Every structure is written in C-alpha cells, then in structure tokens.
Amino acid sequence: MPSSSQHKATVTAPSNIAFIKYWGARNLKRAVPVNRSISMTLRTCVSRCTAAWLPDRGKHVIELRNARGVLAPAPPAFAERIRSHLNFLRRWAGVGGHFHIATENSFPAAAGIASSASGFAALTLAVVTALDRRLSLEELSSLARLSGSGSAARSVAGGFVEWPVGFSDDACHARVLAPAKHWPLANVIAVVSSGPKGTSSLDGHRRARTSPYFRTRQRRLPARLEAVREAIAGRDFEQLGTVIEAEAVDLHCIAMTSVPPIFYWQPATLVVLETVRALRAEGVPAYATMDAGPNVHVICLPRVEKLIAERLAALPQVETVIRDRIGDGPAIETRHLF
Amino acid sequence: MPSSSQHKATVTAPSNIAFIKYWGARNLKRAVPVNRSISMTLRTCVSRCTAAWLPDRGKHVIELRNARGVLAPAPPAFAERIRSHLNFLRRWAGVGGHFHIATENSFPAAAGIASSASGFAALTLAVVTALDRRLSLEELSSLARLSGSGSAARSVAGGFVEWPVGFSDDACHARVLAPAKHWPLANVIAVVSSGPKGTSSLDGHRRARTSPYFRTRQRRLPARLEAVREAIAGRDFEQLGTVIEAEAVDLHCIAMTSVPPIFYWQPATLVVLETVRALRAEGVPAYATMDAGPNVHVICLPRVEKLIAERLAALPQVETVIRDRIGDGPAIETRHLF
C-alpha cells in the first residue's frame, strides 16, 4: 500500500438526463432495473468529489458544500447513503481504514436537479482513484450502480449512454451508444421548484408495478428504445424528440396511476410543457422530458438554445433556467476540495 | 294530428358528471360506447329547451340564448348538429313539417361545462313531448344518445345513472342505479377555463384506441364499475371518491398517451387537484373528477360543500365556482322560451 498522503483523488462526474427512463427495479437495493434506459450525459451539471483514504480505523468523514458555499457535515440521510456505499467500496477493495469525502455540485443546491446520479458516480470514481485502482467503464458503472442510485450507472461515461446492456447482476452496467461529439445537443432546464419532492424516486420505483399500465409499458419499451437508438445514430431530431416527450409523459402516467398515485407535476410544469408545444408550433425544434420531479428539461439543437432559454426564463413560473450541453463524462481533477 | 298550436313543449334536462367515463366508441356516429359509464345527474346545471312542431314544410329555426341574454340564431356548427338530430327525430316520428327550437343553459355560456349532454337530452325530450309521444326512459335515452352526444343518454334520468346496460345498438340506453334522494351528494365545480377546448371530445373518442393503455383500461373497467355501484349502494364516500379520482386521472392518462397526445389539463387544473388533496389531508372528504377538459368537479358531502366552494373560489387560478347537487332529472316546464 502506498502512504496515505497519496491516497487522495478529486474527480468530477456529470448528471445525465434520461431519454428512456429507469422506472421500476428487479432488485431495488442493488438497482437492477426492470427495463433498459438511455440517457444523455450533461456537461455543466456536475458533482465534484474529493476522496481520501486513511489507513487507520475511524468513522468516515462526509462533507458537502452547503448553500452558503461552506464545506459542512452532510445532512444525516444523505451521509447515511454515502457511508453505506463507502463501506461497500471498502469491502470490494479489500481494505480497512476509513474515508474522508467532500462533495460539491456545480448546480444550485436543491435546484431539483437529480444530484444522486452525478454524486454517486463522482464518489465511486474518486474512491477507486484514491485507492489507485484502474477500472473498465463496465466495472465502474456497476460499482456506481451499487450505490443504489441506478442512474449513477449512466453518469460514468459521456455522450449517449445505454444502461443496462445485460440484465444479470454482473452484466448490469452502461455502455456508450455514441460519444458527445457525434451530436452536440443542448438541454435547457426549466427549474420550476427547488423544494424536495413529496415522493422519493425510490418509493416511485417501488410503486411502479402497482400501475395497471406498468406491464404494457414494459412490453412497448423495446420498440421505443430502438427508436431512440436509431434517432441518435441518424441524428434525427424530430424522431428523437417525439419519442422522448411521449416517454416522459408515459413515466408520469405510470406514477399518477400507481396505488396510491404519485403526482410529480406542478402547475408550472404544465406551463413549461405548453410553452414547448407553442415553440414547436412556431417552428422551433424543442422537445420536453422530465425525470421523477416537476422540472422540465428541454432538449434542443444548439442553434435554438439561447432563444429557448430566454422564452423559459420569461415565464413567471420558472425559478431558474440552466443551459447545459451534452458532455464527455467524468474527469480527474487536480484541485482538491480539502 | 292535433293542431300545430298544441305542438309545443318546454323541458329542462340536466347536465351530468361521469364517475366512470365514456371514452372510446364502438360506433362514434351512433354513440355506442366501448365501455359502460356511471354518472351523477346534476340539479342546477340544466338546459331549457322549447320545441315547436310546425306541420308545413320549412327550414328548422334554431335559436340559442347568447351571452347577452338574447335568443339569437345558434352558431353554425352547433345548429348543424341540432338540425341533424331534428331530421333524425322527424324520420323516427314519421312526420313531415319542421321545428322551431330555442335553448338556454342555466350555467354561464362557455363555462367549460359540457352542455351537449343536457342540451341534447332537453332537445330530444322537448321534441317528443311537442309531438305528444310518451316514451319509456329506455326509449328516450336511446333517442337522446343518437344525437351523437353519448352522455346525453345519461341526462334523461335523475340520481345515479349507468349507461349502457347492453351493448347492442337497441339496448344502448341508460338505467337508474339509485334515485337522487338515496344519497344527496354535492358537486362543486371549479371553472378554470371558459375557452373552447383545443381538442373536441369526438376527436378524443376517435384517438382513444391509439393509447397503448386503452385495452388495459377496458379490461380493468368492470371491477371499477362494480366498485362504484357498491359504493353508491352502500353510501361509502371514501370508496366512491378514491375510485372516481383515479378514474379521472386514468381518462387523462389515456388522452395524454394517445397519438398524437391530447392535453386537457391546464396549470390551474393541477392547482385545484392539489387543493383537493390538501383538503383531504385536513380531513375534509372531497374527491376530484374531470371530464375531457380542464375544469375540476369536486364531489363532496353537502356538509362540506360551502367550505370547499370558499376554498376553491379563493384560488386566483379559478375563474368561477358553481355549486351543484345531485338532481332528479328532466322536467316538463310550463313557461315557454317563445
């Protein structure tokens, strides 16, 4: 083992926006999904994580940069999820000791952007780098996934990512469909609510099967996945957009018809969706997608990104607009957080 | 034939709110539905119609009381639907001549309350009464249905109404599940948009089958219908409410997953739905249902009707609140409109 002073690494890992959603798990704890998903990796919305491995026994130290810009102990529920993953990674690596972790997000705290995908991808990569392990994309994806945040499995790579490629527990990792430079799409995020969600994604996954429409959705997903792969391969924006907007509505219909129902949409969500349809009616190519929350991601070509951002920012119901692009995936950083 | 001076009748017929929705037709022109529906007849939201039969040849005269309170020629599209039904009723009755029709609604014009159910029920009853025919409920329901407005088949009776009882064209009429006095429920209507709908109900019926979830919905409806019948029979408000709110969301999920999708909800619709959930969380028994439009009907017990109406009226997104109750069905009137 090298000395502890070298056992420190800082990485960034991006958030991603799913074109085909992960909704429903075969094994929720191990984040083995019922269906494949496809996402676009983001560039600007990233988590930065410094991990240090300390060989002596001790409790993990877990810090998060807070709204005032200060590194402070992470909130208990969040720290517990990280602690659990650190223990898993320690067993996986076959080491003792403990970790000192510090994390920050490039996007506003509690902006309603899912930070678990980028956060757990960054944590996983920072820890394995601090431990000086070299992993394949497949191994890294599987390890990130085992944090319990399934979408973290997609955040270890750039461009267009499909996850999983196989359904066995071992083969449940992501692969790159196409790199970012293949098709430089933009994502204008309309943040309509920065508050916490009423129902967590984990509860949503649990309840997904209670929707009468869940099985029908599963049966139809292979064709939808193929339509997205085709659209990406052929850079067919209209085909991509039509499918992903329908897919997002589908996810929310499954949630709203679960027992008991889950309503992630807020009034402002519908305002943004109406605006996107109005933009299309004006000839602006833009399609909406939403994760399990009220915010709307407007996927567009870079040439109309500014126009769309301005239109969305002008809506009184929109709190913040974040302009993002397709990104290249995680990176090793030289500046540490501590 | 009696003399023409006697061939005049005025009736009122109520609107109704569906607990289980008619969505998708076996025969759209003849309004033969794919599935059974159950509704509550309203008391206050009614159409009043005077029909006069004139034995000489001539064009039908069709008048509608407009927003300024004046009887004026009906708008062309509306007049055309009425003319077509009058021609059908004339053939059915085996008479010649022509009709003079005048109609008014008790609810604000274009309040977004479906006026075709009450309007065509009133028209049908007024015409058969003017022609001095005595019809059974079944016959009247079938005749009203053949106007093309399927929900008119439910507006010929009071209380809780199921339609159809049979699926053959002959047996496609309504029956009373329980009279109004069995369970005096209230309906507080939050009108959030009085504008015309972007997609007509007829187009919605046509597109229903394009939803991947349409068949699953049909398979599940018998259990849902039975749950509503049971709840009505046993006056179980929580069971009734839970089922009808889920059913309304279901209708809109079918519409939103149709190809192309139909969005009837407006941002204000979600504001009202949130308010209804908040009322329930406070212990106020209230459940929401929506037809193919943005307005929300809040079904409740009369003891909380005033409270709910005040809460909804206080929402800036709500244009008007209409308080209605379960009603006894159509009535013959003595005061004519002309």
Short mmCIF file of N, CA and C in Angstrom, two decimals, chain B residues 173-281:
data_model
loop_
_atom_site.label_atom_id
_atom_site.label_comp_id
_atom_site.label_asym_id
_atom_site.label_seq_id
_atom_site.Cartn_x
_atom_site.Cartn_y
_atom_site.Cartn_z
N HIS B 173 -79.01 2.02 -23.84
CA HIS B 173 -79.68 3.11 -23.14
C HIS B 173 -79.28 3.08 -21.67
N ALA B 174 -79.69 4.11 -20.94
CA ALA B 174 -79.30 4.24 -19.53
C ALA B 174 -80.35 3.62 -18.61
N ARG B 175 -79.92 3.36 -17.39
CA ARG B 175 -80.87 2.97 -16.35
C ARG B 175 -80.47 3.67 -15.05
N VAL B 176 -81.42 3.80 -14.15
CA VAL B 176 -81.15 4.47 -12.88
C VAL B 176 -80.62 3.44 -11.88
N LEU B 177 -79.45 3.73 -11.33
CA LEU B 177 -78.90 2.85 -10.29
C LEU B 177 -79.55 3.16 -8.95
N ALA B 178 -79.75 4.44 -8.69
CA ALA B 178 -80.38 4.87 -7.43
C ALA B 178 -80.89 6.29 -7.64
N PRO B 179 -82.02 6.62 -7.05
CA PRO B 179 -82.54 7.98 -7.22
C PRO B 179 -81.71 8.99 -6.41
N ALA B 180 -81.91 10.26 -6.72
CA ALA B 180 -81.13 11.32 -6.07
C ALA B 180 -81.27 11.28 -4.55
N LYS B 181 -82.47 10.97 -4.07
CA LYS B 181 -82.68 11.05 -2.62
C LYS B 181 -81.93 9.94 -1.87
N HIS B 182 -81.48 8.92 -2.60
CA HIS B 182 -80.71 7.83 -1.98
C HIS B 182 -79.44 8.35 -1.30
N TRP B 183 -78.82 9.38 -1.92
CA TRP B 183 -77.53 9.87 -1.41
C TRP B 183 -77.31 11.28 -1.96
N PRO B 184 -77.67 12.29 -1.19
CA PRO B 184 -77.62 13.67 -1.71
C PRO B 184 -76.21 14.24 -1.76
N LEU B 185 -75.45 13.85 -2.76
CA LEU B 185 -74.07 14.36 -2.91
C LEU B 185 -74.05 15.75 -3.54
N ALA B 186 -72.97 16.45 -3.30
CA ALA B 186 -72.78 17.77 -3.90
C ALA B 186 -71.62 17.73 -4.89
N ASN B 187 -71.63 18.67 -5.81
CA ASN B 187 -70.58 18.81 -6.81
C ASN B 187 -70.20 20.28 -6.90
N VAL B 188 -69.01 20.60 -6.42
CA VAL B 188 -68.52 21.98 -6.50
C VAL B 188 -67.60 22.05 -7.72
N ILE B 189 -68.01 22.84 -8.70
CA ILE B 189 -67.28 22.87 -9.97
C ILE B 189 -66.34 24.07 -10.00
N ALA B 190 -65.04 23.79 -10.11
CA ALA B 190 -64.06 24.86 -10.26
C ALA B 190 -63.83 25.08 -11.75
N VAL B 191 -64.37 26.17 -12.26
CA VAL B 191 -64.18 26.51 -13.67
C VAL B 191 -62.85 27.26 -13.78
N VAL B 192 -61.89 26.64 -14.45
CA VAL B 192 -60.57 27.28 -14.57
C VAL B 192 -60.35 27.83 -15.97
N SER B 193 -61.19 27.42 -16.89
CA SER B 193 -61.06 27.94 -18.25
C SER B 193 -62.40 27.89 -18.92
N SER B 194 -62.83 29.02 -19.44
CA SER B 194 -64.11 29.05 -20.10
C SER B 194 -63.95 29.06 -21.61
N GLY B 195 -62.72 28.95 -22.06
CA GLY B 195 -62.49 28.96 -23.51
C GLY B 195 -62.84 27.62 -24.12
N PRO B 196 -62.93 27.56 -25.45
CA PRO B 196 -63.20 26.28 -26.09
C PRO B 196 -62.00 25.35 -25.95
N LYS B 197 -62.27 24.05 -25.97
CA LYS B 197 -61.20 23.07 -25.84
C LYS B 197 -60.37 23.03 -27.12
N GLY B 198 -59.11 22.66 -26.98
CA GLY B 198 -58.24 22.53 -28.15
C GLY B 198 -58.58 21.30 -28.97
N THR B 199 -59.03 20.24 -28.31
CA THR B 199 -59.39 19.00 -28.99
C THR B 199 -60.79 18.61 -28.52
N SER B 200 -61.69 18.39 -29.45
CA SER B 200 -63.06 18.06 -29.09
C SER B 200 -63.13 16.67 -28.49
N SER B 201 -64.23 16.42 -27.76
CA SER B 201 -64.44 15.08 -27.21
C SER B 201 -64.54 14.05 -28.33
N LEU B 202 -65.15 14.44 -29.43
CA LEU B 202 -65.29 13.50 -30.55
C LEU B 202 -63.92 13.05 -31.05
N ASP B 203 -63.00 14.01 -31.19
CA ASP B 203 -61.64 13.64 -31.59
C ASP B 203 -60.97 12.79 -30.51
N GLY B 204 -61.25 13.11 -29.27
CA GLY B 204 -60.69 12.31 -28.17
C GLY B 204 -61.17 10.87 -28.24
N HIS B 205 -62.48 10.68 -28.48
CA HIS B 205 -63.03 9.32 -28.63
C HIS B 205 -62.33 8.59 -29.77
N ARG B 206 -62.15 9.31 -30.88
CA ARG B 206 -61.51 8.69 -32.05
C ARG B 206 -60.10 8.24 -31.74
N ARG B 207 -59.38 9.08 -30.96
CA ARG B 207 -57.96 8.81 -30.73
C ARG B 207 -57.72 7.85 -29.56
N ALA B 208 -58.77 7.56 -28.78
CA ALA B 208 -58.60 6.79 -27.54
C ALA B 208 -57.85 5.48 -27.78
N ARG B 209 -58.22 4.79 -28.84
CA ARG B 209 -57.62 3.48 -29.11
C ARG B 209 -56.14 3.56 -29.45
N THR B 210 -55.64 4.74 -29.79
CA THR B 210 -54.22 4.84 -30.12
C THR B 210 -53.35 4.84 -28.87
N SER B 211 -53.97 5.01 -27.70
CA SER B 211 -53.18 4.92 -26.46
C SER B 211 -52.80 3.47 -26.22
N PRO B 212 -51.54 3.21 -25.89
CA PRO B 212 -51.14 1.82 -25.60
C PRO B 212 -51.87 1.26 -24.39
N TYR B 213 -52.46 2.14 -23.61
CA TYR B 213 -53.07 1.71 -22.36
C TYR B 213 -54.59 1.53 -22.47
N PHE B 214 -55.13 1.78 -23.66
CA PHE B 214 -56.59 1.75 -23.81
C PHE B 214 -57.17 0.36 -23.49
N ARG B 215 -56.54 -0.68 -24.02
CA ARG B 215 -57.08 -2.03 -23.79
C ARG B 215 -56.98 -2.46 -22.33
N THR B 216 -55.87 -2.10 -21.71
CA THR B 216 -55.73 -2.42 -20.29
C THR B 216 -56.82 -1.72 -19.48
N ARG B 217 -57.06 -0.46 -19.82
CA ARG B 217 -58.14 0.27 -19.16
C ARG B 217 -59.47 -0.47 -19.30
N GLN B 218 -59.76 -0.93 -20.52
CA GLN B 218 -61.04 -1.62 -20.75
C GLN B 218 -61.14 -2.88 -19.90
N ARG B 219 -60.03 -3.62 -19.81
CA ARG B 219 -60.05 -4.86 -19.03
C ARG B 219 -60.31 -4.58 -17.55
N ARG B 220 -59.85 -3.45 -17.08
CA ARG B 220 -59.99 -3.15 -15.66
C ARG B 220 -61.28 -2.44 -15.31
N LEU B 221 -62.01 -1.97 -16.31
CA LEU B 221 -63.20 -1.17 -16.00
C LEU B 221 -64.31 -1.95 -15.32
N PRO B 222 -64.55 -3.22 -15.66
CA PRO B 222 -65.65 -3.90 -14.96
C PRO B 222 -65.50 -3.88 -13.44
N ALA B 223 -64.29 -4.07 -12.94
CA ALA B 223 -64.07 -4.04 -11.49
C ALA B 223 -64.30 -2.64 -10.94
N ARG B 224 -63.88 -1.66 -11.71
CA ARG B 224 -64.04 -0.28 -11.27
C ARG B 224 -65.52 0.13 -11.27
N LEU B 225 -66.25 -0.30 -12.30
CA LEU B 225 -67.70 -0.04 -12.35
C LEU B 225 -68.38 -0.67 -11.14
N GLU B 226 -67.99 -1.90 -10.83
CA GLU B 226 -68.62 -2.59 -9.71
C GLU B 226 -68.30 -1.88 -8.38
N ALA B 227 -67.08 -1.38 -8.27
CA ALA B 227 -66.70 -0.65 -7.05
C ALA B 227 -67.55 0.60 -6.89
N VAL B 228 -67.87 1.27 -8.00
CA VAL B 228 -68.71 2.47 -7.93
C VAL B 228 -70.14 2.09 -7.59
N ARG B 229 -70.66 1.03 -8.22
CA ARG B 229 -72.02 0.58 -7.89
C ARG B 229 -72.14 0.24 -6.41
N GLU B 230 -71.16 -0.49 -5.91
CA GLU B 230 -71.14 -0.88 -4.49
C GLU B 230 -71.09 0.34 -3.58
N ALA B 231 -70.21 1.29 -3.95
CA ALA B 231 -70.06 2.49 -3.11
C ALA B 231 -71.35 3.28 -3.07
N ILE B 232 -72.02 3.36 -4.22
CA ILE B 232 -73.30 4.09 -4.26
C ILE B 232 -74.33 3.33 -3.42
N ALA B 233 -74.43 2.03 -3.63
CA ALA B 233 -75.43 1.24 -2.89
C ALA B 233 -75.21 1.35 -1.39
N GLY B 234 -73.94 1.33 -0.97
CA GLY B 234 -73.64 1.35 0.46
C GLY B 234 -73.31 2.73 0.99
N ARG B 235 -73.46 3.75 0.15
CA ARG B 235 -73.13 5.14 0.52
C ARG B 235 -71.75 5.22 1.17
N ASP B 236 -70.77 4.60 0.52
CA ASP B 236 -69.39 4.59 1.03
C ASP B 236 -68.62 5.69 0.30
N PHE B 237 -68.53 6.85 0.95
CA PHE B 237 -67.98 8.01 0.23
C PHE B 237 -66.49 7.85 -0.07
N GLU B 238 -65.75 7.27 0.86
CA GLU B 238 -64.31 7.13 0.63
C GLU B 238 -64.04 6.19 -0.55
N GLN B 239 -64.80 5.09 -0.58
CA GLN B 239 -64.61 4.16 -1.71
C GLN B 239 -64.98 4.82 -3.03
N LEU B 240 -66.13 5.51 -3.02
CA LEU B 240 -66.56 6.19 -4.24
C LEU B 240 -65.49 7.18 -4.69
N GLY B 241 -65.06 8.02 -3.74
CA GLY B 241 -64.13 9.09 -4.08
C GLY B 241 -62.79 8.57 -4.59
N THR B 242 -62.26 7.56 -3.92
CA THR B 242 -60.97 7.01 -4.34
C THR B 242 -61.04 6.49 -5.77
N VAL B 243 -62.13 5.79 -6.07
CA VAL B 243 -62.26 5.22 -7.41
C VAL B 243 -62.46 6.31 -8.45
N ILE B 244 -63.31 7.29 -8.17
CA ILE B 244 -63.61 8.27 -9.23
C ILE B 244 -62.42 9.20 -9.49
N GLU B 245 -61.64 9.49 -8.45
CA GLU B 245 -60.48 10.35 -8.69
C GLU B 245 -59.44 9.60 -9.54
N ALA B 246 -59.22 8.32 -9.21
CA ALA B 246 -58.29 7.50 -10.02
C ALA B 246 -58.81 7.38 -11.46
N GLU B 247 -60.12 7.22 -11.60
CA GLU B 247 -60.71 7.08 -12.93
C GLU B 247 -60.51 8.35 -13.77
N ALA B 248 -60.63 9.50 -13.13
CA ALA B 248 -60.46 10.76 -13.87
C ALA B 248 -59.01 10.91 -14.34
N VAL B 249 -58.07 10.56 -13.46
CA VAL B 249 -56.65 10.62 -13.85
C VAL B 249 -56.40 9.64 -15.00
N ASP B 250 -57.04 8.48 -14.90
CA ASP B 250 -56.92 7.46 -15.94
C ASP B 250 -57.36 7.99 -17.31
N LEU B 251 -58.52 8.62 -17.34
CA LEU B 251 -59.02 9.20 -18.60
C LEU B 251 -57.97 10.12 -19.20
N HIS B 252 -57.40 10.99 -18.37
CA HIS B 252 -56.44 11.96 -18.89
C HIS B 252 -55.13 11.30 -19.28
N CYS B 253 -54.75 10.22 -18.58
CA CYS B 253 -53.54 9.48 -19.00
C CYS B 253 -53.77 8.83 -20.36
N ILE B 254 -54.97 8.30 -20.59
CA ILE B 254 -55.27 7.75 -21.91
C ILE B 254 -55.16 8.86 -22.97
N ALA B 255 -55.71 10.02 -22.65
CA ALA B 255 -55.65 11.13 -23.62
C ALA B 255 -54.20 11.57 -23.86
N MET B 256 -53.42 11.67 -22.78
CA MET B 256 -52.05 12.17 -22.91
C MET B 256 -51.12 11.16 -23.58
N THR B 257 -51.52 9.87 -23.57
CA THR B 257 -50.70 8.86 -24.24
C THR B 257 -51.29 8.45 -25.59
N SER B 258 -52.33 9.16 -26.04
CA SER B 258 -52.86 8.93 -27.38
C SER B 258 -51.87 9.49 -28.41
N VAL B 259 -52.05 9.11 -29.64
CA VAL B 259 -51.15 9.54 -30.71
C VAL B 259 -51.93 10.31 -31.77
N PRO B 260 -51.70 11.63 -31.93
CA PRO B 260 -50.84 12.46 -31.07
C PRO B 260 -51.51 12.70 -29.71
N PRO B 261 -50.73 13.07 -28.72
CA PRO B 261 -51.28 13.21 -27.36
C PRO B 261 -52.27 14.38 -27.24
N ILE B 262 -53.19 14.23 -26.30
CA ILE B 262 -54.17 15.29 -26.04
C ILE B 262 -53.98 15.73 -24.59
N PHE B 263 -53.73 17.01 -24.41
CA PHE B 263 -53.57 17.56 -23.06
C PHE B 263 -54.77 18.44 -22.74
N TYR B 264 -55.66 17.94 -21.91
CA TYR B 264 -56.81 18.76 -21.49
C TYR B 264 -56.50 19.54 -20.22
N TRP B 265 -55.55 19.05 -19.43
CA TRP B 265 -55.23 19.73 -18.17
C TRP B 265 -54.56 21.06 -18.45
N GLN B 266 -54.87 22.01 -17.60
CA GLN B 266 -54.17 23.27 -17.63
C GLN B 266 -53.46 23.43 -16.29
N PRO B 267 -52.50 24.35 -16.20
CA PRO B 267 -51.82 24.53 -14.91
C PRO B 267 -52.82 24.67 -13.75
N ALA B 268 -53.89 25.44 -14.00
CA ALA B 268 -54.87 25.66 -12.93
C ALA B 268 -55.56 24.36 -12.52
N THR B 269 -55.67 23.42 -13.45
CA THR B 269 -56.27 22.12 -13.11
C THR B 269 -55.46 21.47 -11.98
N LEU B 270 -54.12 21.51 -12.13
CA LEU B 270 -53.26 20.90 -11.10
C LEU B 270 -53.34 21.66 -9.78
N VAL B 271 -53.54 22.98 -9.86
CA VAL B 271 -53.69 23.76 -8.63
C VAL B 271 -54.93 23.27 -7.87
N VAL B 272 -56.03 23.05 -8.59
CA VAL B 272 -57.26 22.59 -7.93
C VAL B 272 -57.07 21.16 -7.41
N LEU B 273 -56.44 20.30 -8.20
CA LEU B 273 -56.21 18.92 -7.73
C LEU B 273 -55.35 18.90 -6.46
N GLU B 274 -54.34 19.75 -6.42
CA GLU B 274 -53.51 19.85 -5.21
C GLU B 274 -54.35 20.32 -4.01
N THR B 275 -55.23 21.27 -4.28
CA THR B 275 -56.08 21.81 -3.21
C THR B 275 -57.01 20.73 -2.68
N VAL B 276 -57.54 19.91 -3.57
CA VAL B 276 -58.42 18.82 -3.13
C VAL B 276 -57.65 17.83 -2.27
N ARG B 277 -56.42 17.52 -2.66
CA ARG B 277 -55.60 16.61 -1.83
C ARG B 277 -55.28 17.25 -0.48
N ALA B 278 -55.03 18.56 -0.51
CA ALA B 278 -54.75 19.26 0.75
C ALA B 278 -56.00 19.24 1.66
N LEU B 279 -57.17 19.44 1.06
CA LEU B 279 -58.41 19.38 1.85
C LEU B 279 -58.55 18.01 2.50
N ARG B 280 -58.30 16.97 1.74
CA ARG B 280 -58.40 15.62 2.31
C ARG B 280 -57.41 15.43 3.45
N ALA B 281 -56.19 15.97 3.25
CA ALA B 281 -55.18 15.84 4.31
C ALA B 281 -55.64 16.54 5.59
#
